[in-house]
Tab-separated table of C-alpha atoms in Angstrom:
chain	number	residue	atom	x	y	z
F	1	MET	CA	-136.000	155.131	97.607
F	2	SER	CA	-132.876	153.160	98.571
F	3	THR	CA	-130.530	153.254	96.567
F	4	GLU	CA	-128.636	150.518	97.533
F	5	LYS	CA	-128.502	147.176	95.446
F	6	SER	CA	-129.846	143.995	96.028
F	7	PHE	CA	-127.797	140.607	97.614
F	8	GLU	CA	-128.610	139.351	94.314
F	9	GLU	CA	-127.591	142.387	92.446
F	10	ARG	CA	-124.208	142.344	94.496
F	11	LEU	CA	-123.752	138.936	93.574
F	12	ILE	CA	-123.672	139.147	89.642
F	13	GLU	CA	-121.054	141.805	89.716
F	14	LYS	CA	-118.845	139.904	91.974
F	15	ASP	CA	-119.299	137.583	89.411
F	16	GLU	CA	-118.712	138.971	86.249
F	17	ARG	CA	-115.629	141.263	87.309
F	18	ALA	CA	-113.945	137.203	88.436
F	19	ILE	CA	-114.905	136.657	84.611
F	20	ALA	CA	-114.467	139.179	82.690
F	21	PRO	CA	-111.367	138.980	80.476
F	22	ASN	CA	-108.164	140.776	82.165
F	23	ILE	CA	-104.686	142.098	80.665
F	24	PHE	CA	-102.200	143.502	82.696
F	25	ILE	CA	-99.485	145.600	81.152
F	26	GLY	CA	-96.919	145.957	83.381
F	27	LEU	CA	-93.741	148.948	81.733
F	28	GLY	CA	-90.367	149.553	83.072
F	29	GLY	CA	-88.378	148.311	85.572
F	30	GLN	CA	-91.951	148.651	89.036
F	31	GLY	CA	-93.763	147.831	86.590
F	32	CYS	CA	-92.833	144.430	84.715
F	33	LYS	CA	-91.802	144.094	88.922
F	34	MET	CA	-95.138	144.159	89.303
F	35	VAL	CA	-97.082	142.169	86.819
F	36	SER	CA	-94.665	139.874	87.635
F	37	TRP	CA	-96.124	139.881	91.448
F	38	LEU	CA	-99.926	139.673	90.253
F	39	ALA	CA	-99.310	136.731	87.993
F	40	LYS	CA	-97.873	135.072	91.392
F	41	LYS	CA	-100.005	136.033	92.933
F	42	ALA	CA	-102.736	134.908	90.649
F	43	LYS	CA	-101.603	131.643	90.261
F	44	GLN	CA	-100.972	130.987	94.583
F	45	GLU	CA	-105.697	131.985	93.945
F	46	LYS	CA	-106.256	129.757	91.349
F	47	SER	CA	-107.276	132.219	89.149
F	48	PRO	CA	-108.809	131.697	86.097
F	49	ALA	CA	-106.003	131.409	83.693
F	50	GLU	CA	-108.220	131.684	80.173
F	51	TYR	CA	-109.239	135.281	81.734
F	52	LEU	CA	-105.835	136.407	82.503
F	53	SER	CA	-102.599	137.396	80.280
F	54	PHE	CA	-99.864	139.276	81.836
F	55	VAL	CA	-97.471	140.973	79.819
F	56	ALA	CA	-94.097	142.934	80.582
F	57	ILE	CA	-92.391	145.601	77.915
F	58	ASP	CA	-89.062	147.247	79.405
F	59	THR	CA	-86.251	148.592	77.489
F	60	ASP	CA	-83.519	146.130	79.577
F	61	VAL	CA	-83.067	143.021	78.829
F	62	ASN	CA	-81.719	141.623	81.870
F	63	GLU	CA	-84.793	142.654	84.161
F	64	LEU	CA	-86.840	140.531	82.155
F	65	ARG	CA	-84.658	138.114	81.959
F	66	LYS	CA	-85.409	137.948	86.012
F	67	ILE	CA	-89.441	138.132	84.706
F	68	LYS	CA	-89.002	135.337	83.167
F	69	ALA	CA	-86.497	133.166	84.980
F	70	VAL	CA	-89.581	134.073	88.021
F	71	SER	CA	-92.679	133.066	86.072
F	72	ASN	CA	-93.007	131.862	82.240
F	73	ASP	CA	-96.791	133.184	82.835
F	74	VAL	CA	-95.916	136.022	82.082
F	75	VAL	CA	-95.140	137.464	78.851
F	76	THR	CA	-92.149	139.116	78.013
F	77	ILE	CA	-90.768	141.907	75.160
F	78	GLN	CA	-88.176	143.411	74.774
F	79	THR	CA	-87.955	147.171	73.334
F	80	SER	CA	-84.417	147.763	72.849
F	81	SER	CA	-81.798	146.647	70.375
F	82	ARG	CA	-78.315	146.488	69.809
F	83	MET	CA	-78.227	149.622	68.110
F	84	THR	CA	-77.527	152.781	69.638
F	85	ILE	CA	-79.132	156.524	69.549
F	86	GLY	CA	-77.777	157.490	66.873
F	87	GLU	CA	-78.646	154.406	65.032
F	88	TYR	CA	-82.043	154.177	66.076
F	89	LEU	CA	-82.158	158.316	64.805
F	90	GLU	CA	-80.553	157.113	61.183
F	91	TYR	CA	-84.488	154.690	60.454
F	92	ASP	CA	-85.848	157.307	61.984
F	93	SER	CA	-86.437	160.211	60.120
F	94	ASN	CA	-89.272	161.630	61.960
F	95	ALA	CA	-88.261	161.278	65.435
F	96	ARG	CA	-84.923	162.788	64.076
F	97	GLU	CA	-86.477	165.819	62.408
F	98	ASN	CA	-89.586	166.742	64.798
F	99	TRP	CA	-89.013	165.133	68.423
F	100	PHE	CA	-86.186	163.750	69.735
F	101	PRO	CA	-83.949	165.805	72.049
F	102	ILE	CA	-81.053	165.500	69.563
F	103	ASN	CA	-77.702	165.323	72.273
F	104	ASP	CA	-74.083	163.459	71.194
F	105	ILE	CA	-74.153	163.163	74.519
F	106	ILE	CA	-76.429	159.958	74.032
F	107	LEU	CA	-75.909	159.516	71.009
F	108	ASP	CA	-73.706	155.774	71.242
F	109	LYS	CA	-76.289	155.044	74.637
F	110	THR	CA	-77.336	151.425	73.664
F	111	PRO	CA	-80.654	151.294	75.350
F	112	SER	CA	-80.859	147.446	75.372
F	113	GLU	CA	-79.480	148.744	79.303
F	114	GLY	CA	-82.056	150.677	79.775
F	115	ALA	CA	-83.343	154.558	78.744
F	116	GLY	CA	-81.210	155.950	81.526
F	117	GLN	CA	-84.418	158.690	82.794
F	118	VAL	CA	-84.612	160.116	79.365
F	119	ARG	CA	-88.525	159.438	78.178
F	120	ALA	CA	-87.175	160.031	74.871
F	121	ILE	CA	-85.115	157.263	74.478
F	122	SER	CA	-88.095	154.839	75.217
F	123	ASN	CA	-90.299	156.823	73.023
F	124	LEU	CA	-88.007	155.781	70.456
F	125	VAL	CA	-87.033	152.271	70.326
F	126	ALA	CA	-91.521	151.548	71.720
F	127	HIS	CA	-91.805	153.393	67.251
F	128	ASN	CA	-88.834	150.541	65.771
F	129	ALA	CA	-89.961	148.128	68.202
F	130	ILE	CA	-93.895	147.910	66.512
F	131	ARG	CA	-92.385	148.771	62.917
F	132	GLU	CA	-90.313	145.276	63.877
F	133	GLY	CA	-93.472	143.634	64.701
F	134	GLU	CA	-92.284	142.959	68.603
F	135	PHE	CA	-95.058	143.772	69.867
F	136	THR	CA	-96.855	140.753	68.425
F	137	ALA	CA	-96.405	138.530	71.689
F	138	LEU	CA	-98.482	141.177	72.624
F	139	ASN	CA	-101.112	140.744	70.487
F	140	ASN	CA	-101.276	137.895	70.811
F	141	ALA	CA	-101.558	137.632	74.647
F	142	ILE	CA	-104.806	139.970	74.116
F	143	ASP	CA	-105.934	137.097	71.278
F	144	SER	CA	-105.635	134.789	73.880
F	145	LEU	CA	-108.792	136.563	75.783
F	146	PHE	CA	-110.998	135.537	72.772
F	147	PRO	CA	-113.301	134.474	72.654
F	148	LEU	CA	-114.820	136.494	75.825
F	149	SER	CA	-116.696	133.816	76.933
F	150	THR	CA	-118.122	130.494	75.998
F	151	ASP	CA	-121.986	131.844	76.065
F	152	ASN	CA	-123.801	134.732	73.595
F	153	TYR	CA	-122.866	137.261	75.748
F	154	GLU	CA	-120.674	140.275	76.076
F	155	GLN	CA	-118.198	140.761	77.984
F	156	SER	CA	-115.209	143.860	77.979
F	157	VAL	CA	-112.060	143.044	77.633
F	158	HIS	CA	-110.093	144.947	80.841
F	159	VAL	CA	-106.640	146.413	80.022
F	160	THR	CA	-104.336	147.130	82.919
F	161	VAL	CA	-101.246	149.256	82.473
F	162	ILE	CA	-98.849	149.759	85.108
F	163	SER	CA	-96.368	151.644	85.315
F	164	THR	CA	-94.163	154.737	87.197
F	165	LEU	CA	-93.754	157.992	85.628
F	166	ALA	CA	-90.532	158.413	86.973
F	167	GLY	CA	-88.565	156.076	85.500
F	168	GLY	CA	-87.546	156.672	82.150
F	169	THR	CA	-88.738	153.755	80.407
F	170	GLY	CA	-91.989	153.149	81.689
F	171	SER	CA	-93.158	156.932	81.808
F	172	GLY	CA	-92.439	156.719	78.071
F	173	LEU	CA	-93.929	153.243	76.469
F	174	ILE	CA	-97.411	154.937	78.763
F	175	LEU	CA	-98.792	156.771	75.613
F	176	PRO	CA	-97.618	154.576	72.881
F	177	VAL	CA	-98.401	150.996	74.720
F	178	SER	CA	-101.761	152.156	75.933
F	179	LEU	CA	-102.487	153.637	71.928
F	180	TYR	CA	-100.732	150.373	70.276
F	181	VAL	CA	-103.271	148.330	72.341
F	182	LYS	CA	-106.290	150.415	71.476
F	183	ASN	CA	-105.531	150.324	68.164
F	184	TYR	CA	-105.568	146.523	67.904
F	185	LEU	CA	-109.208	145.852	69.503
F	186	GLU	CA	-111.219	148.539	67.993
F	187	THR	CA	-109.278	147.275	64.442
F	188	ILE	CA	-107.571	144.022	64.007
F	189	MET	CA	-109.905	142.368	66.257
F	190	PHE	CA	-112.797	143.747	64.574
F	191	ILE	CA	-112.257	142.793	61.239
F	192	ARG	CA	-110.499	139.239	62.696
F	193	ASN	CA	-113.771	138.466	65.101
F	194	LYS	CA	-116.893	140.976	62.399
F	195	CYS	CA	-117.243	141.185	66.536
F	196	ALA	CA	-120.197	139.394	66.514
F	197	HIS	CA	-122.107	141.027	69.051
F	198	GLY	CA	-122.051	144.477	67.536
F	199	SER	CA	-119.380	146.437	69.045
F	200	CYS	CA	-115.921	145.474	70.355
F	201	LEU	CA	-116.197	146.001	73.622
F	202	TYR	CA	-112.274	148.040	76.001
F	203	ASN	CA	-111.446	149.752	78.697
F	204	ILE	CA	-107.847	150.633	79.071
F	205	THR	CA	-106.933	152.141	82.480
F	206	LEU	CA	-103.787	154.267	83.247
F	207	PRO	CA	-101.755	154.738	86.062
F	208	LEU	CA	-102.374	157.297	88.575
F	209	GLY	CA	-102.249	160.940	86.789
F	210	VAL	CA	-102.170	160.390	83.396
F	211	LYS	CA	-105.092	161.443	81.503
């Protein structure tokens, strides 16, 4: 018995992929550049903007400025502030006492110019940014994809997280950002939309090698 799909089945799958709501989240320098490129490519190919959201998250404000100057279609989020690592740790007792590798060399560092290849710094400032409400722009980017369709059918949200594992910012942001998005889709969107079709559907794709 042949398992090859018919022309009609392949056509339906292609159409479903074309209209599926997609949010692309770039983390760190390279991840943000890739998202910026995808936004530019989508615009060139006249992809349906209502089904696409692009978000760039970085500690380096200079890189975010470059992306914003090139494309207004990309939502930019700066996780860092003017505080030093030492000041961050003063406000985050859990990080200070349980998991952040305390080192006098980096306590005076300001992460607004990057994490300096230190994943823990990126993770630290991301948790602070979430507490301070800096991820509201990410919430809005997700909200813009709802309702998922204008008909009575379910449609999942495809979340693609783009980053490299070599740098400090992207690799330090992968887990907190992915968990944040997962939690937002499962709880906040459930309450706001009451999941009219009985379930909130999502699919988060992580960089190669991350499980």
